[in-house]
Short mmCIF file of N, CA and C in Angstrom, two decimals:
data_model
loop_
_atom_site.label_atom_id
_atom_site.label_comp_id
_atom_site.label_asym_id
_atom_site.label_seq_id
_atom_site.Cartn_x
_atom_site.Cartn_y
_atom_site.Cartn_z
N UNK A 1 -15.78 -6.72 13.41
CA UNK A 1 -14.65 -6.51 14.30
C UNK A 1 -13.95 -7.85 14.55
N UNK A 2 -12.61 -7.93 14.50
CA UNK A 2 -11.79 -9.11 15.07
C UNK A 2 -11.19 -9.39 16.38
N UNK A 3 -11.47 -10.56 16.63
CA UNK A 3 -11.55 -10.58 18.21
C UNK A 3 -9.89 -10.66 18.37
N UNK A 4 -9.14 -10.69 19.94
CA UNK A 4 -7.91 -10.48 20.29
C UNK A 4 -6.98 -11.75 20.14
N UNK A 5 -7.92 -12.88 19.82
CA UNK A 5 -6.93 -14.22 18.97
C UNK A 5 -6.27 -13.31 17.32
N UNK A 6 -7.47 -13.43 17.02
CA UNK A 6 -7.13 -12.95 15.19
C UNK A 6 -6.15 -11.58 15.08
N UNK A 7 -6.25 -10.76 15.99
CA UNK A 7 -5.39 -9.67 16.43
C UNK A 7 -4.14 -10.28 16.89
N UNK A 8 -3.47 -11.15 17.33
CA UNK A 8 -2.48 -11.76 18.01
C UNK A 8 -2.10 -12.30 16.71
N UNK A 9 -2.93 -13.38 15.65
CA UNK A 9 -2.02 -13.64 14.72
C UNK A 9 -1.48 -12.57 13.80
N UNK A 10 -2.31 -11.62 13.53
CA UNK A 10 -1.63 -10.39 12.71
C UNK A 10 -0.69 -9.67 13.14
N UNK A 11 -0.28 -9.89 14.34
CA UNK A 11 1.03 -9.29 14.76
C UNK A 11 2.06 -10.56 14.92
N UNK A 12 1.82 -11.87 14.86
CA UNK A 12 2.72 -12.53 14.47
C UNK A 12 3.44 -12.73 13.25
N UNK A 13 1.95 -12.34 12.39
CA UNK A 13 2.29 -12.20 10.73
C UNK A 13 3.19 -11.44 10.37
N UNK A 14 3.24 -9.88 10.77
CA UNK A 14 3.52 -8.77 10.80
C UNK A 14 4.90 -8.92 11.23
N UNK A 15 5.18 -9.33 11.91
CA UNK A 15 6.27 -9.58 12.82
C UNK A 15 7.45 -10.23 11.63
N UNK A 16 6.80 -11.84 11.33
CA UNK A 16 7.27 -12.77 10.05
C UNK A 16 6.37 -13.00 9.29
N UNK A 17 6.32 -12.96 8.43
CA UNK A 17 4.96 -13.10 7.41
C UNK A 17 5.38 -14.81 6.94
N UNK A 18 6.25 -15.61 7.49
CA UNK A 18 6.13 -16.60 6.75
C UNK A 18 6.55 -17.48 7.76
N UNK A 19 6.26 -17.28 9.12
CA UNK A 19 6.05 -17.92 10.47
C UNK A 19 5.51 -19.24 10.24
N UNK A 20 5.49 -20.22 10.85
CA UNK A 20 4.73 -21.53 10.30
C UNK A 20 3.86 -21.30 11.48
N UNK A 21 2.29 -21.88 11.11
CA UNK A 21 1.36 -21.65 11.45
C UNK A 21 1.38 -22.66 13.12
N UNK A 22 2.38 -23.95 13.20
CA UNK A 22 1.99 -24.07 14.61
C UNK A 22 3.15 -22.88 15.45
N UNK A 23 4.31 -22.47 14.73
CA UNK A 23 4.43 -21.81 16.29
C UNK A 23 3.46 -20.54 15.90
N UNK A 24 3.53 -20.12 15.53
CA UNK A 24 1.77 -18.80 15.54
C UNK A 24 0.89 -19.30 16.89
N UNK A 25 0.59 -20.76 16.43
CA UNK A 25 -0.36 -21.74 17.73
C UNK A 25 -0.07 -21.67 18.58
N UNK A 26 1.30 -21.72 19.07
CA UNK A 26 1.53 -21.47 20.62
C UNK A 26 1.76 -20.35 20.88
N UNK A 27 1.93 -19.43 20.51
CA UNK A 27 2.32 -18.12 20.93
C UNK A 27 0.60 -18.10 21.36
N UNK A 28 -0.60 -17.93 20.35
CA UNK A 28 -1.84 -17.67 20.77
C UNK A 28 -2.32 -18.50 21.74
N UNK A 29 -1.78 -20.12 21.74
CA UNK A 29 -2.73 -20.79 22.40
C UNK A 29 -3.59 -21.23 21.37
N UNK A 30 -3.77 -21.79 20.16
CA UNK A 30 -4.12 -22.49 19.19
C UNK A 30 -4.21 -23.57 18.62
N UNK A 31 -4.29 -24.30 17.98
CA UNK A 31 -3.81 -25.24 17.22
C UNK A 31 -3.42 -24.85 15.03
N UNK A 32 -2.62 -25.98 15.15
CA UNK A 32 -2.14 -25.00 13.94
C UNK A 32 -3.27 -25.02 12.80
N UNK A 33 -3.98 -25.89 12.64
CA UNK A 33 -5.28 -25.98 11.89
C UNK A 33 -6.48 -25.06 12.31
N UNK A 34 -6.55 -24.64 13.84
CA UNK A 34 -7.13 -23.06 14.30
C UNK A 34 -6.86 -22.33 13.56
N UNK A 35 -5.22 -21.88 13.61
CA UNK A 35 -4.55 -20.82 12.90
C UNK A 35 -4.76 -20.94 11.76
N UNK A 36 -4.29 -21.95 10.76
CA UNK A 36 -4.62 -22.04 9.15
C UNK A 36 -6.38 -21.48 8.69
N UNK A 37 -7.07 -21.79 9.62
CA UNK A 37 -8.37 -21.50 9.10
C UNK A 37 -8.90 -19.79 9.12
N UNK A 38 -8.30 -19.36 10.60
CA UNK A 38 -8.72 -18.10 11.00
C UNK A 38 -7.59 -16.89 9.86
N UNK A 39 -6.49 -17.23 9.41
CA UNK A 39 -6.34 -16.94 8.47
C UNK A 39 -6.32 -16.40 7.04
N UNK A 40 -6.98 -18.21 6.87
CA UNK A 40 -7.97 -18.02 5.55
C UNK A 40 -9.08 -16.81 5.92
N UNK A 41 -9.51 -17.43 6.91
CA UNK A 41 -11.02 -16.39 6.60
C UNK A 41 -10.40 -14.60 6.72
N UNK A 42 -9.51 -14.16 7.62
CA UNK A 42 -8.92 -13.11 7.26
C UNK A 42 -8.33 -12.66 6.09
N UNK A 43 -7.85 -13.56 5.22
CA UNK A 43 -7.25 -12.98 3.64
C UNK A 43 -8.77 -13.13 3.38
N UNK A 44 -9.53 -14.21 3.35
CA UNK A 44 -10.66 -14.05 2.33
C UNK A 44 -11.71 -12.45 2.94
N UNK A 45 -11.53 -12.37 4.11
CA UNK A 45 -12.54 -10.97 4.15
C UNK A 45 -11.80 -9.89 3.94
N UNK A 46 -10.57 -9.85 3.71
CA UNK A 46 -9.88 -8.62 3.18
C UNK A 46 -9.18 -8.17 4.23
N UNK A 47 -8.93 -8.31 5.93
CA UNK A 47 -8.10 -7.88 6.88
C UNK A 47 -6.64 -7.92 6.43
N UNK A 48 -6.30 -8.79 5.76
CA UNK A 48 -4.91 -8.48 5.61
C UNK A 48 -4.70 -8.96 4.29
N UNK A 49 -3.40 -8.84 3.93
CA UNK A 49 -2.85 -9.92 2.87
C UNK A 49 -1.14 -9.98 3.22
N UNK A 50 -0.63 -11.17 2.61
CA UNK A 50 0.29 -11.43 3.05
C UNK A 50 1.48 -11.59 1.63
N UNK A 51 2.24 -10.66 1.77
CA UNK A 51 3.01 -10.12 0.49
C UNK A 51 4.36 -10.05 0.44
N UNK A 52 5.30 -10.30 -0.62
CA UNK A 52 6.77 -10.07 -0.34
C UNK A 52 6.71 -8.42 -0.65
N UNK A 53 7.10 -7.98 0.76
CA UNK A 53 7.53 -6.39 0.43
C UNK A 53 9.33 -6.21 0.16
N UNK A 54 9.77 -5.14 -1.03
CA UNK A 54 10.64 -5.13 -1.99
C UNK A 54 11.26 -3.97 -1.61
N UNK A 55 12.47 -3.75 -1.68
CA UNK A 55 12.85 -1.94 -1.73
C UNK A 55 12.71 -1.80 -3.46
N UNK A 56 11.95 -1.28 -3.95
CA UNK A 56 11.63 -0.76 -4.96
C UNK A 56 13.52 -0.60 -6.12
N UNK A 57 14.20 0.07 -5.08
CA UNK A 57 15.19 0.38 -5.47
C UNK A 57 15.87 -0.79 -6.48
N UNK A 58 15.61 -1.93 -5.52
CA UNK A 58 17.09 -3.06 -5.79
C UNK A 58 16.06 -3.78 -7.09
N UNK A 59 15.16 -3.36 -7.36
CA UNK A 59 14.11 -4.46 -8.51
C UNK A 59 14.16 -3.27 -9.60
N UNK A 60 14.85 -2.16 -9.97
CA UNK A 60 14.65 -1.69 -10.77
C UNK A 60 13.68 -0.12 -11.07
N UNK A 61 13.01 -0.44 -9.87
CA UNK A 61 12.22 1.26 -10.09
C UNK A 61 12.84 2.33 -9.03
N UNK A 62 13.64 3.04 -9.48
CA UNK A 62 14.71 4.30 -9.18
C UNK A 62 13.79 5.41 -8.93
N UNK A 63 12.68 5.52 -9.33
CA UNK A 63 11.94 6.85 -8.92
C UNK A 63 10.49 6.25 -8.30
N UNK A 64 10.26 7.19 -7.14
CA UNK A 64 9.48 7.17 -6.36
C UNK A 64 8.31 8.06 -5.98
N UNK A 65 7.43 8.74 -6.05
CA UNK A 65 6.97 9.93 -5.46
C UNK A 65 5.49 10.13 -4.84
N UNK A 66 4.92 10.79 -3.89
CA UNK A 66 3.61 11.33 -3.35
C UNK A 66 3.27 12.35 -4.28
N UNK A 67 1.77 12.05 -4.79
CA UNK A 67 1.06 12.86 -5.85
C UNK A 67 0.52 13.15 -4.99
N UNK A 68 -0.21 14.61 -4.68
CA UNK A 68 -1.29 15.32 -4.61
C UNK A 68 -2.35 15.43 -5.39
N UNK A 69 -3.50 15.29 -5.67
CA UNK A 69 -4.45 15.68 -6.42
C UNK A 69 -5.27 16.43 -6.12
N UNK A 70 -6.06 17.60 -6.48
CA UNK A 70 -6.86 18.26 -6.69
C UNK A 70 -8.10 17.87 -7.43
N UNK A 71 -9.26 17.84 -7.49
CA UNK A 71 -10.50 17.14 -8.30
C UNK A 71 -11.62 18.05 -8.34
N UNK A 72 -11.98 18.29 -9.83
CA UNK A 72 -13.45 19.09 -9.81
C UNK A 72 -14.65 17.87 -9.39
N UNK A 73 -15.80 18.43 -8.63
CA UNK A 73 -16.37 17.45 -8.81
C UNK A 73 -16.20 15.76 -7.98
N UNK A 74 -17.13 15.05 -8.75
CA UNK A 74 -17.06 13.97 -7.33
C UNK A 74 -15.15 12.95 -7.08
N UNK A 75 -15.12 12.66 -6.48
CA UNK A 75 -13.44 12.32 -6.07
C UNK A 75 -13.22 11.08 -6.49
N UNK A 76 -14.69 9.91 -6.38
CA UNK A 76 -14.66 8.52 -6.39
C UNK A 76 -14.15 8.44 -7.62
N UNK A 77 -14.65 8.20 -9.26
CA UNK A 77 -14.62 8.07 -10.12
C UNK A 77 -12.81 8.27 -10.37
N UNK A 78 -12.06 9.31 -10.13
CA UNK A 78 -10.95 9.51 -10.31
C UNK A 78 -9.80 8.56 -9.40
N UNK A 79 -10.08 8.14 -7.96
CA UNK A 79 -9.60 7.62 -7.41
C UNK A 79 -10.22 6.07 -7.75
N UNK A 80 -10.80 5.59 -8.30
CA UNK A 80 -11.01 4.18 -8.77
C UNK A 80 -10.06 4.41 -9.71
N UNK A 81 -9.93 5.10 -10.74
CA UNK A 81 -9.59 5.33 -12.63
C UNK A 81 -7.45 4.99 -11.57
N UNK A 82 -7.32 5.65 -10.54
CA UNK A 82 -6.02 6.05 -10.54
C UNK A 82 -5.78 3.92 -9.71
N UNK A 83 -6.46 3.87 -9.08
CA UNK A 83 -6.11 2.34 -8.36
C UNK A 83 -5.94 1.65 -9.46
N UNK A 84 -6.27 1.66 -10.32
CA UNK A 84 -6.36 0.55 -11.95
C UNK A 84 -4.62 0.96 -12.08
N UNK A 85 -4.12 1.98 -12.14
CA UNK A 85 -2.91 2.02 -12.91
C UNK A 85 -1.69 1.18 -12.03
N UNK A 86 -1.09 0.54 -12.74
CA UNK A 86 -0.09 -0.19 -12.37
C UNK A 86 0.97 0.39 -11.24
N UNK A 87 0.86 1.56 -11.82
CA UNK A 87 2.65 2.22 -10.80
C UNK A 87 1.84 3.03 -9.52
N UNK A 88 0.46 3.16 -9.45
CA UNK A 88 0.10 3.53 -8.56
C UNK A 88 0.04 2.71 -6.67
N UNK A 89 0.67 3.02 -6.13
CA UNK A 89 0.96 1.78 -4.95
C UNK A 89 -0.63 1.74 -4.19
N UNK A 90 -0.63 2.92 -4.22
CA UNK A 90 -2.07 3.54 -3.04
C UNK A 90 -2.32 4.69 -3.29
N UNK A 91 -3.90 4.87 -3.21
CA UNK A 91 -4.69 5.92 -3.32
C UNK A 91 -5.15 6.22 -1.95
N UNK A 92 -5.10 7.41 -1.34
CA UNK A 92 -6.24 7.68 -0.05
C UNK A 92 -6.62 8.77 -0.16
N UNK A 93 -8.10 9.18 -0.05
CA UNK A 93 -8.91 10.30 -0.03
C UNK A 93 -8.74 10.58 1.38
N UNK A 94 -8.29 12.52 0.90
CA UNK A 94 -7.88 12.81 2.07
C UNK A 94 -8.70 14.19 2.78
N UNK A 95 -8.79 14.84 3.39
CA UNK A 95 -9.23 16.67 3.81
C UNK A 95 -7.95 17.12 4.19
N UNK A 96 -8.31 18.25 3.72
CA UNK A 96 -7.00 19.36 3.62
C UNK A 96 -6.62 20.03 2.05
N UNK A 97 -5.66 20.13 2.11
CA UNK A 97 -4.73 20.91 0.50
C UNK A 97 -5.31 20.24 -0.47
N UNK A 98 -5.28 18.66 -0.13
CA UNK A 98 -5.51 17.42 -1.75
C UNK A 98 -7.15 16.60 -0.94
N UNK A 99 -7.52 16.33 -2.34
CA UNK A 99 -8.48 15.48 -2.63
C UNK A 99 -7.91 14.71 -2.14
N UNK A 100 -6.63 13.94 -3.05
CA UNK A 100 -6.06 12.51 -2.85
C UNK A 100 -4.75 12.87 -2.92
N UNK A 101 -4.27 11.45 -1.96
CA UNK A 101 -2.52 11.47 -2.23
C UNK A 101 -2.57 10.32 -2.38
N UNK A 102 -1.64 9.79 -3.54
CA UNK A 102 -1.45 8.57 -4.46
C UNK A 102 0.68 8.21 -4.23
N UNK A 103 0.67 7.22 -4.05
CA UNK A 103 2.46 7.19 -3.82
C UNK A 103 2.33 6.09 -5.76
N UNK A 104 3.24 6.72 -6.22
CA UNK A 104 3.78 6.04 -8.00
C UNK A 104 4.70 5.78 -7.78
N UNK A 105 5.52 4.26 -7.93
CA UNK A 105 7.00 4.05 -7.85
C UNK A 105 6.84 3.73 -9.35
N UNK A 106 8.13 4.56 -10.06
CA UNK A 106 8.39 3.85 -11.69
C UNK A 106 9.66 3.62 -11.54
N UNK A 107 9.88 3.33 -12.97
CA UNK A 107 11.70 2.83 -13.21
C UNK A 107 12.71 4.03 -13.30
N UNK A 108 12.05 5.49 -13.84
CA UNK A 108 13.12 6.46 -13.88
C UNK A 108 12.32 7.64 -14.09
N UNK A 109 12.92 8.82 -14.48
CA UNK A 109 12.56 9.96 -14.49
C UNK A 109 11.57 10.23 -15.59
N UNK A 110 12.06 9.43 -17.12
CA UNK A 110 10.72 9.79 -18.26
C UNK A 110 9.58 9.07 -17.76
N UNK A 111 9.31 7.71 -17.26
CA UNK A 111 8.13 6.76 -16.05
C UNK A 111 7.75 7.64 -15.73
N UNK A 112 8.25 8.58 -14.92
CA UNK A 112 7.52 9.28 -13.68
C UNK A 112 6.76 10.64 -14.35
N UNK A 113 7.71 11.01 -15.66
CA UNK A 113 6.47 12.23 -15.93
C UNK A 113 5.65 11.50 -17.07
N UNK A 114 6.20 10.03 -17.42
CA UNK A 114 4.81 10.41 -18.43
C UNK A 114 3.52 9.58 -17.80
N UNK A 115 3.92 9.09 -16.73
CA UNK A 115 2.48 8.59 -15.47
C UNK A 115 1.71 10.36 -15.34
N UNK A 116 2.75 10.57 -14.81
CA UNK A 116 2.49 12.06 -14.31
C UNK A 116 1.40 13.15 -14.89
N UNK A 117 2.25 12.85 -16.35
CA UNK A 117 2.17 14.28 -17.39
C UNK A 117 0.55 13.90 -18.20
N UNK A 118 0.80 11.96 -18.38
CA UNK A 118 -0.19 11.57 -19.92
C UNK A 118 -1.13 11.18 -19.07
N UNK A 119 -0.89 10.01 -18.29
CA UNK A 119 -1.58 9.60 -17.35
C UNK A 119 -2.88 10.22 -16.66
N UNK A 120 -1.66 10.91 -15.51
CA UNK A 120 -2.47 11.22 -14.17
C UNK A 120 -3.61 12.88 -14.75
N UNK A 121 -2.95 13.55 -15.14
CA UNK A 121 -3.62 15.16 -15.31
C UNK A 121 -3.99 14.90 -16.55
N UNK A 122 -4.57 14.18 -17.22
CA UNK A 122 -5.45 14.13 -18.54
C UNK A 122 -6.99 12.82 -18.29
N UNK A 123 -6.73 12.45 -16.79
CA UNK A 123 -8.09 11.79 -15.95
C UNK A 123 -9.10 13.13 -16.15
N UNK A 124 -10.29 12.57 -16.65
CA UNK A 124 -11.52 13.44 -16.25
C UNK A 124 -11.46 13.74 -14.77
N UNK A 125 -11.66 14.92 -14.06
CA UNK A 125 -11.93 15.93 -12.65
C UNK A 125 -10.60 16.04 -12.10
N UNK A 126 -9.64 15.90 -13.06
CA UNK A 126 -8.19 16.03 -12.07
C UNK A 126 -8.17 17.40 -12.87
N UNK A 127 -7.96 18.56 -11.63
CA UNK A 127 -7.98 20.24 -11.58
C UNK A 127 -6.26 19.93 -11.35
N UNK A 128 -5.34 19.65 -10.35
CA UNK A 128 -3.78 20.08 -10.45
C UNK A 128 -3.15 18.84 -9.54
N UNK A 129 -2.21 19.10 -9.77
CA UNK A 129 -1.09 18.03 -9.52
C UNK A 129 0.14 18.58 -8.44
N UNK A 130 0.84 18.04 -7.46
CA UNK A 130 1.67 18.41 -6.87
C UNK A 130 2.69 17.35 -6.41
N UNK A 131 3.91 16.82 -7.35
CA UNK A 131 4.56 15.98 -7.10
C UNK A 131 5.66 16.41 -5.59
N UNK A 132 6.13 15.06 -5.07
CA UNK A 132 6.49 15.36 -4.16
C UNK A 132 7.80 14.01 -4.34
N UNK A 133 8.97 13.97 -4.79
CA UNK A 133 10.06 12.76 -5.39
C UNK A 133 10.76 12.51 -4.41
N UNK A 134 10.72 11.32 -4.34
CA UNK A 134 11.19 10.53 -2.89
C UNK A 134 13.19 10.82 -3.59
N UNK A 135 13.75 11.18 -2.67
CA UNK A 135 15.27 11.47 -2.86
C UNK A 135 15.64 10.36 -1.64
N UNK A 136 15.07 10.07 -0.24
CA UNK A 136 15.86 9.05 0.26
C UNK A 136 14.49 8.32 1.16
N UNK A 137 14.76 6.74 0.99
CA UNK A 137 13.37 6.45 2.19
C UNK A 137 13.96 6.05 3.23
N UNK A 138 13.77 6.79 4.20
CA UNK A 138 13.86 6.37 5.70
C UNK A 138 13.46 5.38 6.42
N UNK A 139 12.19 5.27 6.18
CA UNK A 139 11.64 4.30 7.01
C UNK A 139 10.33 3.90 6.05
N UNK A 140 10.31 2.50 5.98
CA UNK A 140 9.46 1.85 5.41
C UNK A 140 8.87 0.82 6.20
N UNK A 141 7.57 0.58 7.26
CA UNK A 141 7.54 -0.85 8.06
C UNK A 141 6.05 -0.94 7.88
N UNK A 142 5.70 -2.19 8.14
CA UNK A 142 4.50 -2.66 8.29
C UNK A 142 4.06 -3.55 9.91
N UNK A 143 4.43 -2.69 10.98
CA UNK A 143 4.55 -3.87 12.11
C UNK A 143 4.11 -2.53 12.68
N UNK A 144 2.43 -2.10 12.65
CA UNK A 144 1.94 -0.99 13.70
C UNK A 144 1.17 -2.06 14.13
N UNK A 145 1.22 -3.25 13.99
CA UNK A 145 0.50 -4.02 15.36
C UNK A 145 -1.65 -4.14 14.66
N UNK A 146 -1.84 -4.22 16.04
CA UNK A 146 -3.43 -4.19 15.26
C UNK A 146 -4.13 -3.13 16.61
N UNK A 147 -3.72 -2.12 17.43
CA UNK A 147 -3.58 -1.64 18.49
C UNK A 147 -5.53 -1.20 18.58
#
């Protein structure tokens, strides 16, 4: 668990991801070599990472969509096989309708079915598929805080 310092910088991060580490310090009450370290050790244990996020749109990939999956059998094996693929953003095992819902951003419409078509439903334990094609994104944020 992370205590309510390391929680305070991830919503500064969140906030600007490219904040300089002493004002981070005063906002917490730190020093900026505090901050640089507690950091590190957060990217290195995996709490966060710190990334240029893109509208997909303006870099070239025009199609977007939420896969559904269905799976005979155990779920892991298929949801590792699907994290390996490039256009896959995120995998999460879910309860309900789908095994998994996977978001694929590609460059256009043949991208998207032949992830889709060659790809995704020719994985060993994938039973069916249910695309879902992003036509407009509303809202895209990463600032739910660390609540």
């Amino acid at each position: 668990m992370i205590d309510s310092v390391s929680k305070a910088i991830i919503e500064q991060l969140q906030e600007d991801g490219r904040r300089p580490y002493a004002a981070i310090g005063k906002a917490v009450g730190l020093s900026e070599a505090a901050v640089r370290q507690r950091v590190q050790k957060l990217l290195d244990q995996g709490v966060m990472q710190i990334v240029a996020v893109t509208d997909p749109l303006t870099v070239g990939f025009r199609r977007q969509a939420m896969v559904g999956i269905n799976v005979e059998g155990d779920i892991e094996p298929v949801a590792d096989a699907l994290a390996e693929m490039t256009e896959v953003e995120y995998v999460v095992v879910t309860a309900g309708s789908f095994d998994l819902l996977i978001e694929i951003v590609c460059e256009d419409d043949d991208h998207l079915l032949e992830t889709i078509n060659k790809r995704i439903r020719t994985l060993p334990g994938v039973r069916s598929t249910e695309s879902f094609v992003y036509l407009k994104l509303r809202k895209q944020t990463y600032t739910w805080g660390t609540r």
